Amino acid sequence: MENVSGQGALPTKPTQEPCSVYPLVPGIDCQQFQLPAEGLSSEQRQKALEQFYQYLSTQRSHFLGYQLNQQLDYEEDISNYLNFQINNIGDPFESGFLTTNTKVMERAVLDYYASLWNARWPHNRQELESYWGYLLTMGSSEGNLYGLWNARDYLAGKMLLEEPGCEEKAKQASLNGNSRSVQRRLIFQQASVPEKNPNAYAPVAFYSEDTHYSIVKGIRVLNISTFNEIGSGKIDCPLKFPADYPDGFSEQYIDENGWPLEVPSNTEGQIYIPALVKLVECFASQGYPILVNFNYGTTFKGAYDDVEAAGLALMPIFKKYGLDERKIEYSPERYDTRNGFWFHVDAALGGTYMPFIEMACNDKKIDRRGPNFDFRLPFVHSIVASGHQWNGAPWPCGIYMTKVKFQLNPPDKAEYLGSLDTTFAGSRNGFSAMILWDYLAKNSHSAQIEKALRAQKMAEYACDRLQNLERQLTKDLWVDRTSLALAVRFKRPNDRIVFKYSLSCATLYVNGEKRMYAHIFTMPHVTEKLIEELIEDLSQPGAFYEPEEVCQADTESVISEMNA
């Protein structure tokens, strides 16, 4: 190998020129970002950074397609901290040995959302109804994974116990003149499956067709069975098409055995409660514990599941089959009492935004609000929300929250941390707590109410302008907006427009018709001027694909158009 010192050639040669293989990005010269063994000169590095800054600035100025607030204001106050290594490893309510953390800010942010979500606060480990939570290093996907993990073990009758005899070992050690401290070890214990109910500790998951893919991914990673996997081809489906399905539901979402792939949603994107009730009863009657994911601000349509109505419809079923409260026995002398169901709420956007719409409604500033979703409902077990969506942050972050009584012990006690690692991530980004704290410190409830109302008006404006464009073009653009959603969906335009506005796209079936949609989200940074720019682009010839055209990105044509 040449240049053992590290100068010149890289240790291995590429099999192909990287920039000829990787996706082309309009406005970016891939070659400027390749990293040779000797690194880049100060001039080269600065040139690359300037190019990337210009690229991000351009993309941000047209950003419409995702529920990400681009109106950030952290540079002046937070930039001084970038040369600190800040790590919030371990439980947020225990300081631990790693002292360069922002846990004091993290606890303040958690208390804020505990109050907003009607939980009992502040956190008190001795009070079972008290909240517990932590700030996520990832976005809501991490919180969804953690919530599903907690739900799986809770419903599966798993319990973590200290090693039997630990105290006796400590006593003997002290009698021998040794330190009384004996390292505690946790052992994993599984409740015995009752002979009368072989399904007692086999949780089955239910989620709607509008659920974010992170729930599906988490269920796969955690090996949780879905109702379709257990029922299809083995049990007669309790739903009959079309009688038990919502209006507009398409048969493409039903498998060859007559089972829906996921719980049906109505046309607005909310979980269809009559179908959910029949599906849940089918499995509850066979002794399965029930795990339901609800959405509060779905990814594409921005819909808010009516968690309260669903819970009230399901509780009689749980009570009928002994799943409201059940005794989990580990031995004749050791048992606990738990729910036989778990309700997780993925409130990635809605959890941070809709409480202010509720406040506005209470103040008569708007005539409607979303359904209840939070801890005022006694059957809600866990909630997750993103911090980078409504609030806005330079990186993904979020909030996970549950109650002390639903919390499972961590799988090990890492003594070197000086605190329990009750979180999923281990090392956690301490900057997220600082960013969220700074945003909440600068934005009062009144300010957030006004932001929420403005975003609602902007969504109405965008929907009206797109409907006007439909009439102008005498073409059905499938424009639609779910009640109170910040999302407005319409027919997918060409690739140049998709790239320019970072539009999110999805293929949906409506009354059996395959449609290719795009949507915009009117986050706090969106203005009428930006919407008008989009409308102008959409009004040009060739802005939309014809039905016979393949909706596939043609990156090179996009680049040539943008560089023209």
Coordinates of C-alpha atoms in Angstrom, one line a residue:
M1 CA 0.0 0.0 0.0
E2 CA 1.3 3.4 -1.0
N3 CA 2.0 6.2 1.5
V4 CA 1.8 4.4 4.8
S5 CA 1.9 7.8 6.4
G6 CA -1.6 8.4 5.2
Q7 CA -0.7 11.2 2.7
G8 CA -1.7 10.7 -0.9
A9 CA -3.5 7.5 -1.8
L10 CA -6.4 6.0 0.2
P11 CA -5.8 2.6 1.7
T12 CA -8.1 1.0 -0.9
K13 CA -9.1 2.1 -4.3
P14 CA -12.8 2.6 -5.4
T15 CA -14.2 0.0 -7.7
Q16 CA -16.0 2.8 -9.5
E17 CA -15.9 6.6 -9.6
P18 CA -18.2 7.4 -6.6
C19 CA -19.8 10.5 -8.2
S20 CA -20.7 8.4 -11.3
V21 CA -22.7 6.0 -9.1
Y22 CA -24.3 8.2 -6.5
P23 CA -27.5 10.2 -7.1
L24 CA -27.0 13.5 -8.8
V25 CA -28.1 16.5 -6.7
P26 CA -29.1 19.7 -8.5
G27 CA -26.8 22.5 -7.4
I28 CA -24.2 20.2 -5.9
D29 CA -20.8 19.3 -7.4
C30 CA -20.2 15.8 -6.0
Q31 CA -16.5 16.0 -6.7
Q32 CA -16.0 18.9 -4.4
F33 CA -17.1 16.8 -1.4
Q34 CA -14.9 13.7 -1.9
L35 CA -12.4 13.3 0.9
P36 CA -8.8 12.4 -0.1
A37 CA -6.3 11.0 2.3
E38 CA -4.6 14.4 2.8
G39 CA -7.9 16.0 3.4
L40 CA -9.0 19.3 1.7
S41 CA -7.2 22.5 1.8
S42 CA -8.8 25.4 3.7
E43 CA -9.8 27.0 0.4
Q44 CA -11.4 23.7 -1.0
R45 CA -13.2 23.1 2.2
Q46 CA -14.6 26.6 2.4
K47 CA -15.7 26.4 -1.3
A48 CA -17.6 23.2 -0.6
L49 CA -19.2 24.5 2.5
E50 CA -20.3 27.7 0.6
Q51 CA -21.8 25.6 -2.2
F52 CA -23.7 23.5 0.3
Y53 CA -25.0 26.5 2.2
Q54 CA -26.3 28.0 -1.0
Y55 CA -28.0 24.6 -1.8
L56 CA -29.7 24.4 1.6
S57 CA -30.7 28.0 1.4
T58 CA -32.4 27.5 -2.0
Q59 CA -34.2 24.4 -0.9
R60 CA -35.4 25.9 2.4
S61 CA -36.8 28.9 0.5
H62 CA -39.2 26.7 -1.4
F63 CA -39.8 24.0 1.3
L64 CA -43.4 22.8 1.4
G65 CA -43.6 19.1 1.3
Y66 CA -42.9 17.9 4.8
Q67 CA -44.1 18.7 8.3
L68 CA -40.8 20.4 9.2
N69 CA -40.7 24.0 10.5
Q70 CA -37.9 25.7 8.7
Q71 CA -38.3 28.9 10.7
L72 CA -35.4 28.4 13.1
D73 CA -33.9 31.0 15.4
Y74 CA -31.1 29.3 17.4
E75 CA -27.8 30.5 16.0
E76 CA -27.3 33.5 18.2
D77 CA -28.0 31.8 21.5
I78 CA -26.9 28.2 20.9
S79 CA -23.8 28.4 18.6
N80 CA -21.5 29.0 21.5
Y81 CA -22.3 25.5 22.8
L82 CA -21.2 23.6 19.7
N83 CA -17.7 23.1 21.0
F84 CA -19.0 21.3 24.1
Q85 CA -19.6 17.5 24.2
I86 CA -23.1 17.3 25.8
N87 CA -24.4 13.9 26.5
N88 CA -27.7 13.1 28.4
I89 CA -27.0 9.4 28.8
G90 CA -29.1 7.7 31.4
D91 CA -32.4 8.5 33.1
P92 CA -33.3 12.2 32.8
F93 CA -34.3 12.3 36.5
E94 CA -31.0 11.1 37.7
S95 CA -27.9 13.3 37.3
G96 CA -25.4 10.5 36.9
F97 CA -21.6 10.7 36.8
L98 CA -21.4 12.3 33.3
T99 CA -21.9 15.9 34.4
T100 CA -21.7 17.7 31.0
N101 CA -25.4 17.2 30.4
T102 CA -28.5 19.3 29.9
K103 CA -30.8 17.2 32.1
V104 CA -32.0 20.3 34.0
M105 CA -33.3 21.6 30.7
E106 CA -34.6 18.2 29.7
R107 CA -36.7 17.9 32.9
A108 CA -38.2 21.4 32.4
V109 CA -39.2 20.4 28.8
L110 CA -40.7 17.1 30.0
D111 CA -42.7 18.9 32.7
Y112 CA -43.9 21.4 30.0
Y113 CA -45.3 18.6 27.9
A114 CA -46.6 16.6 30.9
S115 CA -48.7 19.7 31.7
L116 CA -49.7 20.2 28.0
W117 CA -50.8 16.5 27.8
N118 CA -52.7 16.5 31.1
A119 CA -50.3 14.1 32.9
R120 CA -49.6 14.2 36.6
W121 CA -46.4 16.1 37.1
P122 CA -43.6 16.7 38.2
H123 CA -42.2 13.2 37.8
N124 CA -42.1 11.3 41.1
R125 CA -40.8 7.7 40.9
Q126 CA -42.8 6.8 44.1
E127 CA -46.2 7.8 42.5
L128 CA -47.5 5.2 40.1
E129 CA -49.8 7.8 38.3
S130 CA -46.9 10.2 37.8
Y131 CA -45.5 10.6 34.4
W132 CA -42.1 9.4 33.2
G133 CA -40.4 10.2 29.9
Y134 CA -37.3 11.3 28.1
L135 CA -36.2 13.4 25.1
L136 CA -35.3 11.4 22.0
T137 CA -32.1 11.5 20.1
M138 CA -34.0 10.4 17.0
G139 CA -37.4 11.7 16.0
S140 CA -40.7 10.1 16.8
S141 CA -39.5 6.8 15.3
E142 CA -37.3 6.2 18.3
G143 CA -40.2 6.9 20.6
N144 CA -42.5 4.6 18.6
L145 CA -39.9 1.8 18.9
Y146 CA -39.5 2.3 22.6
G147 CA -43.3 2.5 23.2
L148 CA -43.8 -0.7 21.2
W149 CA -41.0 -2.4 23.1
N150 CA -42.5 -1.4 26.4
A151 CA -45.9 -2.5 25.3
R152 CA -44.7 -5.9 24.0
D153 CA -43.0 -6.8 27.3
Y154 CA -45.8 -5.4 29.4
L155 CA -48.4 -7.4 27.5
A156 CA -46.2 -10.5 27.3
G157 CA -46.1 -10.8 31.1
K158 CA -42.4 -10.1 31.4
M159 CA -40.9 -8.7 34.5
L160 CA -37.3 -7.7 35.5
L161 CA -36.4 -8.7 39.1
E162 CA -33.4 -8.3 41.2
E163 CA -31.4 -11.5 41.6
P164 CA -32.9 -13.5 44.5
G165 CA -30.6 -13.7 47.5
C166 CA -28.9 -10.4 46.7
E167 CA -29.5 -9.0 50.2
E168 CA -28.4 -12.2 51.9
K169 CA -25.1 -12.1 49.9
A170 CA -24.6 -8.5 51.0
K171 CA -25.2 -9.4 54.7
Q172 CA -22.7 -12.3 54.5
A173 CA -20.1 -10.0 52.9
S174 CA -20.4 -7.5 55.7
L175 CA -20.0 -10.3 58.4
N176 CA -16.8 -11.4 56.7
G177 CA -15.4 -7.8 56.9
N178 CA -15.9 -7.1 53.3
S179 CA -17.9 -4.2 51.8
R180 CA -21.6 -4.6 52.4
S181 CA -22.1 -3.6 48.8
V182 CA -22.7 -6.5 46.4
Q183 CA -23.3 -5.7 42.8
R184 CA -27.0 -6.2 42.0
R185 CA -27.9 -8.2 38.9
L186 CA -31.2 -8.2 37.2
I187 CA -32.8 -11.4 35.9
F188 CA -35.5 -11.6 33.3
Q189 CA -38.7 -13.5 34.4
Q190 CA -41.6 -14.5 32.2
A191 CA -45.0 -15.3 33.6
S192 CA -46.1 -18.9 33.0
V193 CA -48.7 -19.2 30.3
P194 CA -52.1 -20.3 31.7
E195 CA -53.2 -23.7 30.5
K196 CA -56.7 -22.3 29.8
N197 CA -55.4 -19.5 27.6
P198 CA -52.3 -20.2 25.4
N199 CA -52.6 -16.8 23.9
A200 CA -52.5 -14.9 27.2
Y201 CA -49.0 -13.4 26.6
A202 CA -48.9 -13.2 22.8
P203 CA -49.7 -9.5 22.1
V204 CA -51.3 -8.7 18.7
A205 CA -50.9 -5.3 17.1
F206 CA -53.5 -3.1 15.3
Y207 CA -52.7 0.0 13.4
S208 CA -54.4 1.9 10.6
E209 CA -53.5 2.0 6.9
D210 CA -52.5 5.7 7.4
T211 CA -49.9 4.8 10.1
H212 CA -46.3 6.0 9.8
Y213 CA -43.9 3.3 8.5
S214 CA -41.8 3.5 11.7
I215 CA -44.6 1.6 13.5
V216 CA -44.5 -1.1 10.9
K217 CA -40.7 -1.2 11.1
G218 CA -40.8 -1.3 15.0
I219 CA -43.3 -4.2 14.9
R220 CA -41.0 -6.1 12.6
V221 CA -37.8 -5.4 14.7
L222 CA -39.6 -6.4 17.9
N223 CA -41.2 -9.5 16.3
I224 CA -44.7 -8.4 17.3
S225 CA -47.5 -10.2 15.4
T226 CA -50.1 -8.2 13.6
F227 CA -53.8 -9.2 13.4
N228 CA -53.4 -9.9 9.7
E229 CA -50.5 -12.3 10.3
I230 CA -52.3 -14.3 12.9
G231 CA -55.8 -14.2 11.3
S232 CA -55.3 -14.3 7.5
G233 CA -55.9 -17.8 6.2
K234 CA -56.5 -19.2 9.6
I235 CA -59.6 -17.4 11.0
D236 CA -62.7 -16.1 9.3
C237 CA -62.3 -12.4 9.0
P238 CA -65.0 -10.5 11.0
L239 CA -65.1 -7.8 8.3
K240 CA -67.1 -8.3 5.1
F241 CA -66.6 -6.0 2.1
P242 CA -68.1 -3.5 1.6
A243 CA -70.5 -3.5 4.5
D244 CA -67.9 -3.3 7.3
Y245 CA -65.6 -0.8 5.5
P246 CA -65.7 3.0 5.3
D247 CA -66.9 4.8 2.2
G248 CA -64.2 5.0 -0.5
F249 CA -62.2 2.0 0.8
S250 CA -60.5 0.1 -2.0
E251 CA -60.3 -3.7 -2.3
Q252 CA -56.6 -3.4 -3.1
Y253 CA -56.0 -3.1 0.7
I254 CA -57.6 -6.5 1.3
D255 CA -55.5 -9.7 0.9
E256 CA -56.3 -12.9 -0.9
N257 CA -57.9 -14.4 2.2
G258 CA -60.3 -11.5 2.7
W259 CA -58.4 -9.8 5.5
P260 CA -57.5 -6.1 5.5
L261 CA -53.7 -5.7 5.5
E262 CA -54.1 -2.9 8.2
V263 CA -57.1 -1.5 10.1
P264 CA -59.1 0.5 7.5
S265 CA -59.1 4.3 7.6
N266 CA -61.9 6.6 6.5
T267 CA -61.4 9.0 3.6
E268 CA -60.0 11.7 6.0
G269 CA -57.3 9.3 7.2
Q270 CA -58.7 8.5 10.7
I271 CA -58.8 4.9 11.9
Y272 CA -62.3 3.5 11.2
I273 CA -63.6 2.7 14.7
P274 CA -66.4 0.2 13.7
A275 CA -63.8 -1.9 11.8
L276 CA -61.3 -1.6 14.7
V277 CA -63.9 -2.8 17.2
K278 CA -64.8 -5.9 15.2
L279 CA -61.2 -6.8 14.6
V280 CA -60.2 -6.3 18.2
E281 CA -63.1 -8.4 19.6
C282 CA -62.2 -11.2 17.2
F283 CA -58.8 -11.5 19.0
A284 CA -59.8 -10.5 22.5
S285 CA -62.3 -13.3 22.5
Q286 CA -59.4 -15.7 22.0
G287 CA -57.5 -14.3 24.9
Y288 CA -54.9 -12.3 23.0
P289 CA -53.7 -9.1 24.7
I290 CA -54.3 -6.1 22.4
L291 CA -51.8 -3.4 21.3
V292 CA -53.3 -0.5 19.4
N293 CA -51.4 2.3 17.7
F294 CA -53.3 5.6 17.2
N295 CA -52.2 8.5 15.1
Y296 CA -52.6 12.2 16.0
G297 CA -51.5 13.9 12.8
T298 CA -51.0 11.2 10.2
T299 CA -48.0 11.5 8.0
F300 CA -49.7 12.1 4.6
K301 CA -53.2 13.3 5.3
G302 CA -52.6 15.0 8.7
A303 CA -55.6 13.2 10.3
Y304 CA -56.3 12.9 14.0
D305 CA -57.6 9.6 15.3
D306 CA -60.4 9.9 17.8
V307 CA -58.6 8.1 20.6
E308 CA -61.3 8.8 23.1
A309 CA -64.1 7.4 21.0
A310 CA -62.1 4.4 20.1
G311 CA -61.2 3.8 23.8
L312 CA -64.8 4.1 24.9
A313 CA -65.8 1.6 22.2
L314 CA -63.1 -0.9 23.1
M315 CA -63.2 -0.8 26.9
P316 CA -66.4 -2.9 27.2
I317 CA -64.8 -5.5 25.0
F318 CA -61.7 -5.6 27.3
K319 CA -63.9 -5.9 30.3
K320 CA -66.0 -8.7 28.7
Y321 CA -62.9 -10.8 28.1
G322 CA -60.9 -9.9 31.3
L323 CA -58.4 -7.6 29.5
D324 CA -59.2 -4.4 31.4
E325 CA -57.3 -5.7 34.4
R326 CA -55.7 -9.1 34.7
K327 CA -53.5 -10.9 37.2
I328 CA -50.0 -11.8 35.9
E329 CA -48.6 -14.7 38.0
Y330 CA -44.9 -15.4 38.1
S331 CA -45.2 -17.9 41.0
P332 CA -47.9 -18.6 43.6
E333 CA -46.4 -15.9 45.8
R334 CA -45.4 -13.3 43.2
Y335 CA -47.8 -11.6 40.8
D336 CA -48.9 -8.1 39.6
T337 CA -52.0 -6.7 38.0
R338 CA -51.8 -5.1 34.6
N339 CA -54.0 -4.1 31.7
G340 CA -54.4 -6.6 29.0
F341 CA -54.2 -3.9 26.4
W342 CA -51.9 -1.0 25.5
F343 CA -52.8 2.2 23.7
H344 CA -49.8 4.0 22.1
V345 CA -50.4 7.4 20.5
D346 CA -48.0 8.5 17.7
A347 CA -48.6 12.3 18.0
A348 CA -45.5 13.3 16.0
L349 CA -47.0 16.6 14.8
G350 CA -50.3 16.8 16.5
G351 CA -49.0 16.4 20.1
T352 CA -47.0 19.6 20.0
Y353 CA -49.5 21.6 17.8
M354 CA -53.1 20.6 18.5
P355 CA -53.2 21.5 22.3
F356 CA -52.9 25.1 21.2
I357 CA -55.8 24.7 18.8
E358 CA -57.8 23.4 21.8
M359 CA -56.8 26.5 23.8
A360 CA -57.8 28.7 20.8
C361 CA -61.2 26.9 20.7
N362 CA -61.7 27.4 24.4
D363 CA -61.0 31.1 23.8
K364 CA -63.5 31.2 21.0
K365 CA -60.8 32.0 18.4
I366 CA -61.7 29.0 16.3
D367 CA -64.9 27.0 16.2
R368 CA -63.5 23.5 16.4
R369 CA -60.7 21.4 17.9
G370 CA -59.3 18.0 17.6
P371 CA -60.4 14.9 19.6
N372 CA -58.8 14.2 23.0
F373 CA -55.7 12.1 22.7
D374 CA -53.6 12.5 25.9
F375 CA -53.4 11.4 29.5
R376 CA -56.7 12.8 30.5
L377 CA -57.9 9.6 28.9
P378 CA -57.2 6.8 31.5
F379 CA -56.7 4.2 28.8
V380 CA -53.7 5.9 27.1
H381 CA -50.4 4.3 28.0
S382 CA -47.8 6.2 26.0
I383 CA -47.4 9.2 23.7
V384 CA -44.6 10.3 21.4
A385 CA -44.2 13.6 19.6
S386 CA -41.5 15.1 17.4
G387 CA -39.6 18.2 18.5
H388 CA -38.3 19.2 15.1
Q389 CA -41.7 19.3 13.3
W390 CA -43.9 22.0 14.8
N391 CA -41.3 23.7 17.0
G392 CA -38.4 23.3 14.6
A393 CA -34.9 22.1 15.3
P394 CA -31.6 21.7 13.4
W395 CA -31.9 17.9 13.8
P396 CA -34.5 15.3 14.5
C397 CA -35.6 15.1 18.2
G398 CA -38.7 14.3 20.2
I399 CA -40.5 13.4 23.4
Y400 CA -41.6 10.0 24.8
M401 CA -43.9 9.9 27.7
T402 CA -45.7 7.2 29.8
K403 CA -46.7 6.7 33.4
V404 CA -44.5 5.3 36.2
K405 CA -46.9 2.4 36.6
F406 CA -46.4 1.3 33.0
Q407 CA -42.6 1.6 33.1
L408 CA -40.5 -1.6 32.9
N409 CA -37.1 -1.7 34.5
P410 CA -34.0 -1.4 32.2
P411 CA -32.4 -4.7 31.2
D412 CA -29.3 -3.9 33.1
K413 CA -27.9 -1.5 35.7
A414 CA -24.9 0.2 34.2
E415 CA -23.0 1.1 37.4
Y416 CA -20.5 3.3 35.6
L417 CA -23.2 5.8 34.5
G418 CA -24.3 6.6 38.0
S419 CA -27.9 6.4 36.9
L420 CA -30.3 3.8 35.4
D421 CA -30.3 3.8 31.6
T422 CA -34.1 3.7 31.3
T423 CA -34.0 5.1 27.7
F424 CA -33.6 3.4 24.4
A425 CA -30.6 5.2 22.9
G426 CA -28.0 5.1 25.6
S427 CA -25.9 8.2 24.7
R428 CA -28.4 10.9 24.0
N429 CA -28.0 14.2 22.3
G430 CA -28.0 16.8 25.0
F431 CA -28.4 19.6 22.5
S432 CA -32.0 18.5 21.8
A433 CA -33.0 19.4 25.3
M434 CA -31.3 22.8 24.9
I435 CA -33.0 23.5 21.6
L436 CA -36.5 22.5 22.8
W437 CA -36.0 24.5 26.1
D438 CA -34.9 27.6 24.1
Y439 CA -37.9 27.4 21.8
L440 CA -40.4 27.0 24.6
A441 CA -38.7 29.7 26.7
K442 CA -39.1 32.1 23.7
N443 CA -42.7 31.2 22.7
S444 CA -45.5 31.6 25.2
H445 CA -48.7 29.8 25.0
S446 CA -50.3 32.9 23.5
A447 CA -47.6 33.1 20.9
Q448 CA -48.1 29.4 20.0
I449 CA -51.8 29.8 19.8
E450 CA -51.3 32.6 17.2
K451 CA -48.9 30.5 15.3
A452 CA -51.3 27.6 15.2
L453 CA -54.2 29.8 14.0
R454 CA -52.0 31.3 11.3
A455 CA -51.0 27.8 10.1
Q456 CA -54.6 26.8 10.0
K457 CA -55.5 29.9 7.9
M458 CA -52.5 29.2 5.6
A459 CA -53.8 25.6 5.0
E460 CA -57.2 27.0 4.2
Y461 CA -55.6 29.5 1.8
A462 CA -53.5 26.8 0.1
C463 CA -56.6 24.5 -0.3
D464 CA -58.6 27.4 -1.8
R465 CA -55.9 28.3 -4.3
L466 CA -55.4 24.7 -5.4
Q467 CA -59.2 24.3 -5.9
N468 CA -59.2 27.6 -7.9
L469 CA -56.4 26.1 -10.1
E470 CA -58.6 23.0 -10.7
R471 CA -61.3 25.2 -12.1
Q472 CA -58.9 27.3 -14.1
L473 CA -57.3 24.2 -15.7
T474 CA -60.7 22.4 -15.9
K475 CA -58.9 19.3 -14.6
D476 CA -59.5 17.2 -11.5
L477 CA -56.4 17.7 -9.3
W478 CA -57.9 15.6 -6.4
V479 CA -57.4 18.5 -4.0
D480 CA -58.4 17.6 -0.5
R481 CA -57.7 18.5 3.1
T482 CA -58.6 16.7 6.3
S483 CA -60.4 18.7 8.9
L484 CA -57.9 20.8 11.0
A485 CA -55.0 19.3 9.1
L486 CA -52.0 21.4 8.0
A487 CA -51.6 19.0 5.0
V488 CA -53.2 19.7 1.7
R489 CA -53.0 16.9 -0.9
F490 CA -53.3 17.0 -4.7
K491 CA -52.3 15.3 -7.9
R492 CA -48.5 14.7 -8.1
P493 CA -46.8 17.3 -10.4
N494 CA -43.7 16.7 -12.5
D495 CA -40.3 15.9 -11.0
R496 CA -38.9 19.5 -11.4
I497 CA -41.7 20.8 -9.2
V498 CA -41.4 17.9 -6.7
F499 CA -37.7 18.6 -6.3
K500 CA -38.1 22.4 -6.1
Y501 CA -40.6 22.3 -3.3
S502 CA -39.4 19.1 -1.6
L503 CA -42.8 17.6 -2.1
S504 CA -43.7 14.3 -0.4
C505 CA -45.4 11.9 -2.7
A506 CA -47.5 8.7 -2.2
T507 CA -49.6 6.3 -4.3
L508 CA -53.1 5.8 -2.8
Y509 CA -56.2 3.9 -3.9
V510 CA -59.5 5.8 -3.8
N511 CA -62.6 3.8 -4.7
G512 CA -60.4 1.4 -6.5
E513 CA -58.6 4.0 -8.6
K514 CA -54.8 4.2 -8.3
R515 CA -53.8 7.8 -7.7
M516 CA -50.3 9.4 -7.4
Y517 CA -50.5 12.2 -4.8
A518 CA -48.3 15.0 -3.5
H519 CA -49.0 17.1 -0.5
I520 CA -47.8 20.3 1.2
F521 CA -47.7 21.1 4.9
T522 CA -48.3 24.7 6.0
M523 CA -45.8 24.9 8.7
P524 CA -45.0 28.2 10.5
H525 CA -42.5 29.2 7.8
V526 CA -44.9 28.9 4.9
T527 CA -46.2 32.2 3.5
E528 CA -48.9 33.2 0.9
K529 CA -46.1 34.3 -1.4
L530 CA -44.6 30.8 -1.3
I531 CA -48.0 29.2 -2.0
E532 CA -48.5 31.6 -4.9
E533 CA -45.1 30.6 -6.4
L534 CA -46.2 26.9 -6.2
I535 CA -49.6 27.7 -7.9
E536 CA -47.8 29.6 -10.7
D537 CA -45.5 26.6 -11.3
L538 CA -48.5 24.2 -11.2
S539 CA -50.4 26.3 -13.7
Q540 CA -47.7 25.9 -16.5
P541 CA -48.1 23.4 -19.3
G542 CA -46.7 20.0 -18.5
A543 CA -46.8 20.6 -14.7
F544 CA -48.8 17.4 -14.2
Y545 CA -48.2 13.9 -15.5
E546 CA -50.7 12.5 -17.9
P547 CA -52.3 9.1 -16.8
E548 CA -50.2 7.1 -19.2
E549 CA -46.9 8.5 -18.1
V550 CA -44.7 6.7 -15.6
C551 CA -44.3 8.7 -12.4
Q552 CA -40.6 8.2 -12.0
A553 CA -37.9 10.7 -11.1
D554 CA -35.7 11.8 -14.0
T555 CA -32.9 13.4 -12.1
E556 CA -30.8 14.5 -15.0
S557 CA -33.7 16.3 -16.7
V558 CA -34.4 18.1 -13.4
I559 CA -30.8 19.1 -13.2
S560 CA -30.6 20.4 -16.7
E561 CA -33.8 22.4 -16.2
M562 CA -32.6 23.9 -13.0
N563 CA -29.2 24.8 -14.4
A564 CA -30.8 26.4 -17.5

